[in-house]
Short mmCIF file of C-alpha atoms and ligand atoms in Angstrom, two decimals:
data_model
loop_
_atom_site.label_atom_id
_atom_site.label_comp_id
_atom_site.label_asym_id
_atom_site.label_seq_id
_atom_site.Cartn_x
_atom_site.Cartn_y
_atom_site.Cartn_z
CA MET A 22 8.31 14.81 -27.40
CA ARG A 23 7.01 15.47 -23.89
CA PRO A 24 6.40 19.08 -22.92
CA LEU A 25 8.83 20.08 -20.15
CA PRO A 26 6.20 20.93 -17.51
CA GLU A 27 4.54 17.56 -18.04
CA ALA A 28 7.89 15.75 -17.71
CA GLN A 29 8.68 17.72 -14.54
CA ARG A 30 5.28 16.89 -13.08
CA GLU A 31 5.83 13.19 -13.79
CA VAL A 32 9.25 13.20 -12.14
CA LEU A 33 7.99 14.95 -9.02
CA ALA A 34 4.97 12.66 -8.75
CA ALA A 35 7.27 9.63 -8.76
CA ILE A 36 9.45 10.86 -5.89
CA ASP A 37 8.73 10.58 -2.18
CA GLN A 38 9.85 12.86 0.60
CA LEU A 39 12.68 11.59 2.80
CA PRO A 40 12.12 10.75 6.48
CA THR A 41 12.27 13.44 9.13
CA GLU A 42 14.89 13.66 11.87
CA ARG A 43 16.03 16.07 14.54
CA ILE A 44 19.36 17.63 13.75
CA GLU A 45 21.80 19.92 15.54
CA LEU A 46 21.39 23.48 14.31
CA ALA A 47 25.07 23.53 13.41
CA ALA A 48 24.40 20.85 10.78
CA ALA A 49 21.01 22.08 9.60
CA ALA A 50 21.88 24.77 7.06
CA GLY A 51 19.88 24.36 3.87
CA LEU A 52 17.53 21.69 5.20
CA ALA A 53 13.76 22.20 5.10
CA LEU A 54 11.77 22.35 8.31
CA ALA A 55 9.38 19.50 9.04
CA GLU A 56 7.88 21.32 12.04
CA PRO A 57 6.73 24.92 12.40
CA ILE A 58 8.91 27.18 14.52
CA VAL A 59 6.59 28.74 17.08
CA ALA A 60 7.75 31.43 19.47
CA ARG A 61 7.57 29.85 22.96
CA HIS A 62 8.19 33.26 24.50
CA ASP A 63 8.39 36.89 23.47
CA LEU A 64 11.46 37.90 21.50
CA PRO A 65 13.11 39.88 22.92
CA PRO A 66 11.99 38.25 26.18
CA PHE A 67 12.15 41.54 28.12
CA ALA A 68 12.06 45.25 27.28
CA ASN A 69 15.61 46.44 26.73
CA SER A 70 17.64 49.37 25.54
CA ALA A 71 18.45 49.84 21.85
CA MET A 72 21.32 52.22 22.69
CA ASP A 73 24.09 52.79 25.17
CA GLY A 74 22.75 55.73 27.18
CA TYR A 75 20.58 56.74 30.13
CA ALA A 76 17.17 55.33 30.99
CA VAL A 77 14.89 58.22 31.86
CA ILE A 78 11.32 59.27 32.32
CA ALA A 79 10.69 61.17 29.08
CA ALA A 80 8.67 63.83 30.92
CA ASP A 81 11.77 64.64 33.05
CA VAL A 82 13.87 65.64 30.04
CA VAL A 83 11.44 67.70 27.93
CA ASN A 84 13.18 70.85 29.14
CA ALA A 85 16.70 69.61 28.43
CA PRO A 86 19.41 70.43 29.18
CA VAL A 87 18.79 69.04 32.67
CA THR A 88 21.11 67.31 35.12
CA LEU A 89 19.96 64.04 36.70
CA PRO A 90 21.58 61.86 39.39
CA VAL A 91 22.68 58.42 38.11
CA LEU A 92 21.35 55.70 40.44
CA GLU A 93 23.34 52.77 38.99
CA ASP A 94 24.80 51.19 35.83
CA VAL A 95 23.13 48.23 34.10
CA ALA A 96 25.20 46.16 31.69
CA ALA A 97 23.79 43.69 29.14
CA GLY A 98 23.24 40.38 30.90
CA SER A 99 22.57 41.91 34.31
CA VAL A 100 19.35 43.33 35.74
CA PRO A 101 18.59 46.70 37.35
CA THR A 102 18.26 46.60 41.15
CA LEU A 103 16.58 50.01 41.37
CA SER A 104 13.75 51.85 39.64
CA VAL A 105 14.00 55.16 37.84
CA THR A 106 12.02 57.58 39.96
CA PRO A 107 11.06 61.10 38.86
CA GLY A 108 14.18 63.25 38.51
CA THR A 109 16.65 60.33 38.35
CA THR A 110 18.29 58.16 35.72
CA ILE A 111 20.09 54.79 35.36
CA LYS A 112 22.98 54.28 32.97
CA ILE A 113 22.14 51.45 30.59
CA MET A 114 23.96 49.50 27.89
CA THR A 115 22.48 48.17 24.64
CA GLY A 116 20.53 44.99 25.33
CA ALA A 117 20.28 45.56 29.11
CA PRO A 118 16.78 45.28 30.63
CA MET A 119 14.91 48.57 31.04
CA PRO A 120 14.61 49.58 34.71
CA ASP A 121 11.10 49.94 36.11
CA GLY A 122 9.84 53.48 35.90
CA ALA A 123 11.88 54.53 32.86
CA ASP A 124 10.12 54.90 29.52
CA ALA A 125 12.92 56.12 27.19
CA VAL A 126 16.68 56.04 26.69
CA VAL A 127 18.79 59.11 25.94
CA PRO A 128 21.76 57.99 23.82
CA VAL A 129 25.14 58.63 25.39
CA GLU A 130 25.97 60.93 22.44
CA ASP A 131 23.34 63.38 23.73
CA THR A 132 24.76 63.57 27.25
CA GLU A 133 27.68 64.93 29.24
CA PRO A 134 28.43 62.30 31.89
CA GLY A 135 29.68 63.59 35.28
CA GLN A 136 30.84 61.73 38.40
CA ARG A 137 27.52 60.73 39.90
CA GLU A 138 25.22 62.63 37.63
CA VAL A 139 24.68 63.20 33.93
CA ARG A 140 23.72 66.27 31.95
CA ILE A 141 21.02 65.36 29.43
CA LEU A 142 21.41 67.64 26.41
CA ALA A 143 18.37 66.63 24.35
CA GLY A 144 14.86 65.48 25.21
CA VAL A 145 13.42 62.21 23.89
CA PRO A 146 9.83 61.08 23.33
CA ALA A 147 8.49 58.23 25.46
CA GLY A 148 9.48 54.89 23.96
CA GLU A 149 12.62 56.23 22.28
CA SER A 150 15.42 53.62 22.00
CA VAL A 151 13.37 51.07 23.95
CA ARG A 152 12.77 47.66 22.42
CA PRO A 153 9.63 46.31 24.05
CA ALA A 154 9.26 42.62 24.93
CA GLY A 155 7.92 40.82 21.86
CA ASP A 156 9.09 43.64 19.57
CA ASP A 157 10.54 41.10 17.13
CA VAL A 158 8.19 38.16 17.70
CA ALA A 159 5.28 37.86 20.13
CA ALA A 160 4.91 34.60 22.09
CA GLY A 161 2.76 32.14 20.18
CA THR A 162 3.59 33.46 16.71
CA VAL A 163 4.44 30.93 14.00
CA VAL A 164 7.71 32.38 12.74
CA LEU A 165 8.73 29.68 10.24
CA ASN A 166 6.56 27.15 8.50
CA VAL A 167 7.00 23.54 7.46
CA GLY A 168 8.81 23.42 4.13
CA GLU A 169 10.91 26.53 4.66
CA ARG A 170 14.62 25.91 4.17
CA LEU A 171 17.01 26.95 6.89
CA THR A 172 18.78 30.01 5.51
CA PRO A 173 21.33 31.75 7.76
CA PRO A 174 18.80 34.13 9.36
CA ARG A 175 16.32 31.29 9.86
CA LEU A 176 19.02 29.33 11.70
CA GLY A 177 19.35 32.42 13.89
CA VAL A 178 15.60 32.48 14.50
CA CYS A 179 15.61 28.80 15.54
CA SER A 180 18.46 29.39 17.93
CA SER A 181 16.86 32.52 19.43
CA LEU A 182 13.68 30.60 20.16
CA GLY A 183 15.46 27.58 21.66
CA TYR A 184 14.99 25.16 18.77
CA ALA A 185 18.45 23.63 19.17
CA ARG A 186 17.42 20.46 17.29
CA PRO A 187 14.75 21.37 14.78
CA LEU A 188 12.80 18.65 12.98
CA VAL A 189 13.87 18.57 9.33
CA ARG A 190 13.89 16.13 6.45
CA ARG A 191 17.26 14.53 6.09
CA ARG A 192 19.76 15.19 3.35
CA PRO A 193 19.46 13.02 0.25
CA ARG A 194 22.43 10.79 -0.59
CA VAL A 195 23.02 10.94 -4.32
CA ALA A 196 25.24 8.52 -6.22
CA ILE A 197 26.87 9.96 -9.32
CA MET A 198 28.87 8.44 -12.14
CA SER A 199 30.18 9.50 -15.51
CA THR A 200 29.87 6.98 -18.32
CA GLY A 201 31.86 6.70 -21.51
CA ASP A 202 35.04 5.01 -22.75
CA GLU A 203 36.40 8.42 -23.73
CA ILE A 204 36.18 9.89 -20.22
CA VAL A 205 39.30 10.08 -18.03
CA PRO A 206 39.78 11.66 -14.59
CA PRO A 207 40.91 15.26 -14.12
CA GLU A 208 44.31 14.11 -12.78
CA THR A 209 45.18 12.77 -16.25
CA SER A 210 48.16 14.90 -17.25
CA GLN A 211 48.60 13.66 -20.81
CA LEU A 212 45.38 13.04 -22.74
CA ALA A 213 45.62 9.97 -24.97
CA PRO A 214 44.10 10.40 -28.44
CA GLY A 215 40.31 10.30 -28.35
CA LYS A 216 40.06 10.86 -24.59
CA ILE A 217 38.60 13.84 -22.75
CA ARG A 218 38.65 14.72 -19.09
CA ASP A 219 35.50 14.26 -17.06
CA ALA A 220 33.49 17.45 -16.62
CA ASN A 221 30.14 16.13 -15.52
CA ARG A 222 30.95 14.48 -12.21
CA PHE A 223 32.34 17.73 -10.90
CA THR A 224 29.55 19.88 -12.25
CA LEU A 225 27.15 17.47 -10.58
CA ARG A 226 29.04 17.33 -7.30
CA GLY A 227 29.08 21.11 -7.04
CA ALA A 228 25.40 21.35 -7.87
CA LEU A 229 24.52 18.62 -5.37
CA GLU A 230 26.51 20.24 -2.60
CA GLU A 231 24.86 23.57 -3.34
CA VAL A 232 21.41 22.05 -2.88
CA GLY A 233 22.45 20.26 0.31
CA ALA A 234 22.77 16.66 -0.86
CA ASP A 235 25.48 14.21 0.22
CA VAL A 236 27.45 12.86 -2.71
CA VAL A 237 28.49 9.25 -3.30
CA ASP A 238 30.99 9.47 -6.15
CA LEU A 239 31.19 6.22 -8.11
CA GLY A 240 33.70 7.56 -10.60
CA ILE A 241 33.96 6.88 -14.31
CA VAL A 242 32.36 3.80 -15.85
CA GLY A 243 33.33 2.58 -19.32
CA ASP A 244 30.79 1.67 -21.99
CA ASP A 245 30.82 -1.91 -20.82
CA ALA A 246 27.78 -3.88 -19.76
CA ASP A 247 29.34 -5.67 -16.78
CA GLU A 248 30.98 -2.56 -15.41
CA LEU A 249 27.79 -0.55 -15.80
CA ARG A 250 25.65 -3.25 -14.22
CA ALA A 251 27.91 -3.52 -11.19
CA THR A 252 28.11 0.24 -10.72
CA PHE A 253 24.36 0.78 -11.07
CA ALA A 254 23.78 -1.94 -8.47
CA THR A 255 26.26 -0.36 -6.05
CA ALA A 256 24.67 3.02 -6.66
CA ALA A 257 21.15 1.86 -5.93
CA ALA A 258 22.33 0.09 -2.77
CA SER A 259 24.29 3.02 -1.40
CA ALA A 260 22.18 6.09 -2.15
CA ASP A 261 18.67 7.52 -2.19
CA VAL A 262 19.01 8.69 -5.79
CA VAL A 263 21.15 7.45 -8.67
CA VAL A 264 22.44 9.83 -11.33
CA SER A 265 24.49 8.99 -14.38
CA SER A 266 25.64 11.16 -17.23
CA GLY A 267 26.13 9.96 -20.79
CA GLY A 268 24.85 6.95 -22.61
CA VAL A 269 21.23 7.95 -23.06
CA SER A 270 21.54 9.47 -26.53
CA MET A 271 20.70 7.46 -29.66
CA GLY A 272 24.20 6.05 -30.25
CA GLU A 273 24.42 4.26 -26.93
CA TYR A 274 20.78 3.90 -26.14
CA ASP A 275 20.66 0.13 -26.51
CA LEU A 276 23.44 -0.83 -24.14
CA VAL A 277 22.14 1.21 -21.25
CA LYS A 278 18.53 0.49 -22.04
CA HIS A 279 18.95 -3.27 -21.72
CA LEU A 280 20.94 -2.98 -18.58
CA LEU A 281 18.48 -0.70 -16.88
CA ALA A 282 15.64 -3.00 -17.84
CA GLU A 283 17.40 -5.79 -15.91
CA LEU A 284 17.79 -3.70 -12.78
CA GLY A 285 14.58 -1.74 -12.64
CA SER A 286 12.14 0.14 -14.77
CA VAL A 287 13.43 3.13 -16.66
CA ASP A 288 11.80 5.14 -19.42
CA PHE A 289 13.69 6.95 -22.12
CA TRP A 290 12.19 10.31 -22.69
CA LYS A 291 12.47 12.93 -25.35
CA VAL A 292 11.63 16.18 -23.65
CA ALA A 293 10.72 19.23 -25.74
CA MET A 294 13.66 21.20 -24.42
CA LYS A 295 17.06 22.32 -25.67
CA PRO A 296 19.57 21.38 -24.50
CA ALA A 297 18.95 18.06 -22.70
CA LYS A 298 16.27 16.52 -24.88
CA PRO A 299 17.20 12.84 -24.22
CA PHE A 300 16.72 11.90 -20.61
CA ALA A 301 16.17 8.60 -18.84
CA PHE A 302 14.08 8.42 -15.72
CA GLY A 303 12.74 5.62 -13.59
CA SER A 304 13.79 3.45 -10.71
CA LEU A 305 16.80 1.23 -10.12
CA GLY A 306 16.62 -1.18 -7.22
CA GLY A 307 13.76 0.91 -5.87
CA LYS A 308 15.68 4.20 -6.04
CA PRO A 309 14.86 7.07 -8.38
CA PHE A 310 17.24 7.06 -11.33
CA PHE A 311 18.14 10.02 -13.51
CA GLY A 312 20.06 9.23 -16.69
CA LEU A 313 21.31 12.61 -17.82
CA PRO A 314 22.69 13.22 -21.29
CA GLY A 315 26.46 13.38 -21.69
CA ASN A 316 27.01 16.86 -23.01
CA PRO A 317 28.16 19.10 -20.17
CA VAL A 318 25.63 21.88 -20.70
CA SER A 319 22.83 19.34 -21.01
CA VAL A 320 23.86 17.90 -17.65
CA ALA A 321 23.54 21.29 -15.99
CA VAL A 322 20.21 22.10 -17.63
CA ALA A 323 18.73 18.68 -16.85
CA PHE A 324 19.97 19.04 -13.28
CA GLU A 325 18.23 22.40 -12.89
CA GLN A 326 14.98 21.35 -14.50
CA PHE A 327 14.59 17.83 -13.07
CA LEU A 328 17.08 16.79 -10.47
CA ARG A 329 17.35 19.89 -8.30
CA PRO A 330 13.56 20.24 -7.96
CA ALA A 331 13.28 16.52 -7.25
CA LEU A 332 15.90 16.70 -4.50
CA LEU A 333 14.26 19.75 -2.95
CA HIS A 334 10.96 17.89 -3.03
CA MET A 335 12.58 14.93 -1.25
CA MET A 336 13.96 17.35 1.32
CA GLY A 337 10.45 18.69 1.89
CA SER A 338 11.08 22.18 0.52
CA ASP A 339 7.96 24.18 -0.34
CA LYS A 340 9.78 25.88 -3.24
CA LEU A 341 11.48 23.83 -5.93
CA PHE A 342 12.42 26.04 -8.86
CA ARG A 343 14.67 29.05 -9.15
CA PRO A 344 13.06 32.43 -9.78
CA ARG A 345 12.52 34.02 -13.15
CA LEU A 346 12.99 37.73 -13.67
CA HIS A 347 12.20 39.72 -16.76
CA GLY A 348 14.92 41.34 -18.84
CA ILE A 349 15.68 42.56 -22.33
CA LEU A 350 17.64 40.30 -24.67
CA GLU A 351 20.09 42.48 -26.53
CA GLN A 352 20.75 40.21 -29.51
CA ASP A 353 18.73 38.63 -32.30
CA VAL A 354 18.50 34.93 -31.54
CA LYS A 355 16.97 32.12 -33.58
CA THR A 356 15.63 29.23 -31.51
CA ASP A 357 13.81 25.96 -32.03
CA PRO A 358 10.03 26.57 -31.95
CA MET A 359 9.35 22.93 -31.04
CA LYS A 360 11.25 23.21 -27.75
CA ILE A 361 11.71 25.42 -24.77
CA VAL A 362 15.25 26.71 -25.26
CA PHE A 363 17.49 27.64 -22.36
CA LEU A 364 19.99 30.20 -23.63
CA ARG A 365 23.02 30.86 -21.46
CA VAL A 366 23.19 34.58 -20.82
CA ASN A 367 24.90 37.24 -18.78
CA VAL A 368 22.59 39.58 -16.94
CA ALA A 369 23.28 43.09 -15.72
CA PRO A 370 21.14 46.17 -15.16
CA GLY A 371 21.28 48.79 -17.94
CA ALA A 372 21.48 52.55 -17.38
CA ASP A 373 17.67 52.58 -17.01
CA GLY A 374 17.90 49.97 -14.24
CA LEU A 375 16.15 47.27 -16.30
CA LEU A 376 17.92 43.94 -16.64
CA ARG A 377 19.76 43.38 -19.92
CA ALA A 378 20.81 39.93 -21.10
CA HIS A 379 23.32 38.90 -23.71
CA LEU A 380 24.58 35.49 -24.74
CA SER A 381 27.50 34.44 -22.54
CA GLY A 382 29.15 32.53 -25.39
CA GLY A 383 28.49 29.72 -27.86
CA GLN A 384 25.21 27.91 -27.38
CA GLY A 385 26.27 24.36 -28.30
CA SER A 386 25.48 21.83 -25.58
CA ASN A 387 29.20 21.09 -25.34
CA ILE A 388 30.19 24.72 -24.67
CA LEU A 389 30.78 24.50 -20.95
CA SER A 390 32.76 27.77 -20.90
CA ALA A 391 29.66 29.77 -21.88
CA LEU A 392 27.69 28.09 -19.10
CA ALA A 393 30.49 28.77 -16.64
CA ALA A 394 30.35 32.46 -17.59
CA ALA A 395 26.55 32.75 -17.41
CA ASP A 396 24.26 34.27 -14.79
CA ALA A 397 20.96 32.98 -16.08
CA TYR A 398 19.12 30.86 -18.58
CA ALA A 399 16.92 32.92 -20.87
CA ALA A 400 13.95 30.57 -21.23
CA ILE A 401 12.52 30.96 -24.74
CA PRO A 402 9.15 29.23 -24.84
CA VAL A 403 7.84 26.63 -27.26
CA GLY A 404 6.30 28.28 -30.32
CA VAL A 405 8.92 31.01 -30.61
CA ALA A 406 11.34 30.71 -33.54
CA GLU A 407 13.09 34.05 -33.37
CA VAL A 408 13.73 36.52 -30.63
CA PRO A 409 14.53 39.96 -32.07
CA ALA A 410 17.00 42.13 -30.16
CA GLY A 411 15.14 44.25 -27.61
CA SER A 412 12.59 41.57 -26.75
CA MET A 413 11.56 41.02 -23.16
CA VAL A 414 12.50 37.50 -22.07
CA GLU A 415 12.27 35.42 -18.91
CA LEU A 416 15.57 34.93 -17.11
CA GLU A 417 15.89 31.92 -14.85
CA MET A 418 18.51 33.08 -12.38
CA MET A 419 21.21 30.42 -11.86
CA LYS A 420 22.57 31.73 -8.61
CA MET A 421 19.38 32.65 -6.80
CA PRO A 422 17.72 30.18 -4.46
CA GLU A 423 14.48 28.52 -5.44
CA ALA A 424 11.42 30.74 -5.30
CA ARG A 425 8.75 28.98 -7.35
CA THR A 426 6.53 26.07 -6.31
CA ALA A 427 5.83 22.95 -8.32
CA ALA A 428 2.27 24.14 -8.93
CA GLU A 429 3.48 27.46 -10.35
CA VAL A 430 5.92 25.79 -12.72
CA THR A 431 4.22 22.58 -13.77
CA GLY A 432 0.62 23.63 -13.30
CA GLY A 433 -0.22 20.74 -10.99
P1 AMP B 517 26.74 10.59 -24.72
O1 AMP B 517 25.46 11.08 -24.18
O2 AMP B 517 27.37 9.54 -23.88
O3 AMP B 517 26.60 10.17 -26.16
O4 AMP B 517 27.73 11.81 -24.71
C1 AMP B 517 27.44 13.00 -25.44
C2 AMP B 517 28.66 13.87 -25.50
O5 AMP B 517 29.01 14.29 -24.19
C3 AMP B 517 29.88 13.21 -26.06
O6 AMP B 517 30.59 14.15 -26.82
C4 AMP B 517 30.66 12.81 -24.84
O7 AMP B 517 32.04 12.68 -25.06
C5 AMP B 517 30.37 13.97 -23.91
N1 AMP B 517 30.48 13.55 -22.53
C6 AMP B 517 29.89 12.48 -21.97
N2 AMP B 517 30.21 12.37 -20.67
C7 AMP B 517 31.03 13.42 -20.39
C8 AMP B 517 31.70 13.85 -19.22
N3 AMP B 517 31.57 13.19 -18.05
N4 AMP B 517 32.44 14.98 -19.28
C9 AMP B 517 32.58 15.65 -20.45
N5 AMP B 517 31.96 15.29 -21.60
C10 AMP B 517 31.20 14.18 -21.58
MG1 MG B 518 28.87 8.20 -23.94
#
């Protein structure tokens, strides 16, 4: 059996980054930057008011209350035509440029506005409620680096700095198929004896969309050499990555193995992990191929440990693996000491604020309901046979974005 980190390293080493392209910001969510985002100007570009109020010279209002004549009103988007001179004020709205001469803003709440003057009720220190130019980002600063994925606030940063078409790596197109004579589509209203509805294609589609890939759904393929051959060929021709589920465990090994050998070079691996020990990886028609096991939980675990990091690597992301937090496992659990075991757990903070984890249901690799209910995988390392209740464990958080690099996880 291959240790998991070694298998992950091998997969990542075999996969190239996708080409770069410029893309409209509106379509860029989740993509990784292929250029740094450098501030071409100060942000904000000009000193402006943080409050609706009155721009003043702070020294004029130390002895508040004082009454000052209001020279003009400045709204956001317009510019002052006058300067604040000693003993005067200009009414200003949030985001409007500070008039020359003024060095502070008295919030409207601390005033009694009159017709052409205002009574200032409280003094303010110089600088109060003023956002200087470059307060957020100074011109020339590198705000975002190559490899950072465009989260919502990062999209906002790009827009603020005029990067309307940032350079990113394009989305991977991923072909998926479910294999097995027993698998029927979800629309099947009456299950014939021996048949089950397809889970994996939809688990995969959701996971692929979450990571930002485009999905090419090739449907369900029976355990039939000609059908499999044709579908694999279509997949390799129409996508950047080919993913199948089922058919890589011992029972069906031979059929798929021969076929894949005709179309490319694929290795059948036994990875020291549970679930998802059997796993096929290689290339089909020049495209990376991932043959995931058939059991629904194995599909999800193999996706998280191999496919998701590989796709993020193709997309140029600097982080590939989801974060691990520490928490206390509340149950006694026996695990396989020869493998890293990914237990499906619920996670919530206890009264002391520390994270507590408990099994979210049955731990068979077919128990999709327990995976659906889970928040995290408790990763029990190789060499551990029993985890007594109260042990501290590592929790790989299923719903948090990636936070760990390949080097951190695979050691190289
Ligand atoms: P296999 O790897 O093809 O031997 O499949 C292992 C187990 O996973 C079997 O019980 C299959 O019926 C089941 N399985 C395979 N593909 C799917 C699928 N797409 N949805 C749900 N279960 C599946
Ligand atoms: Mg099968």
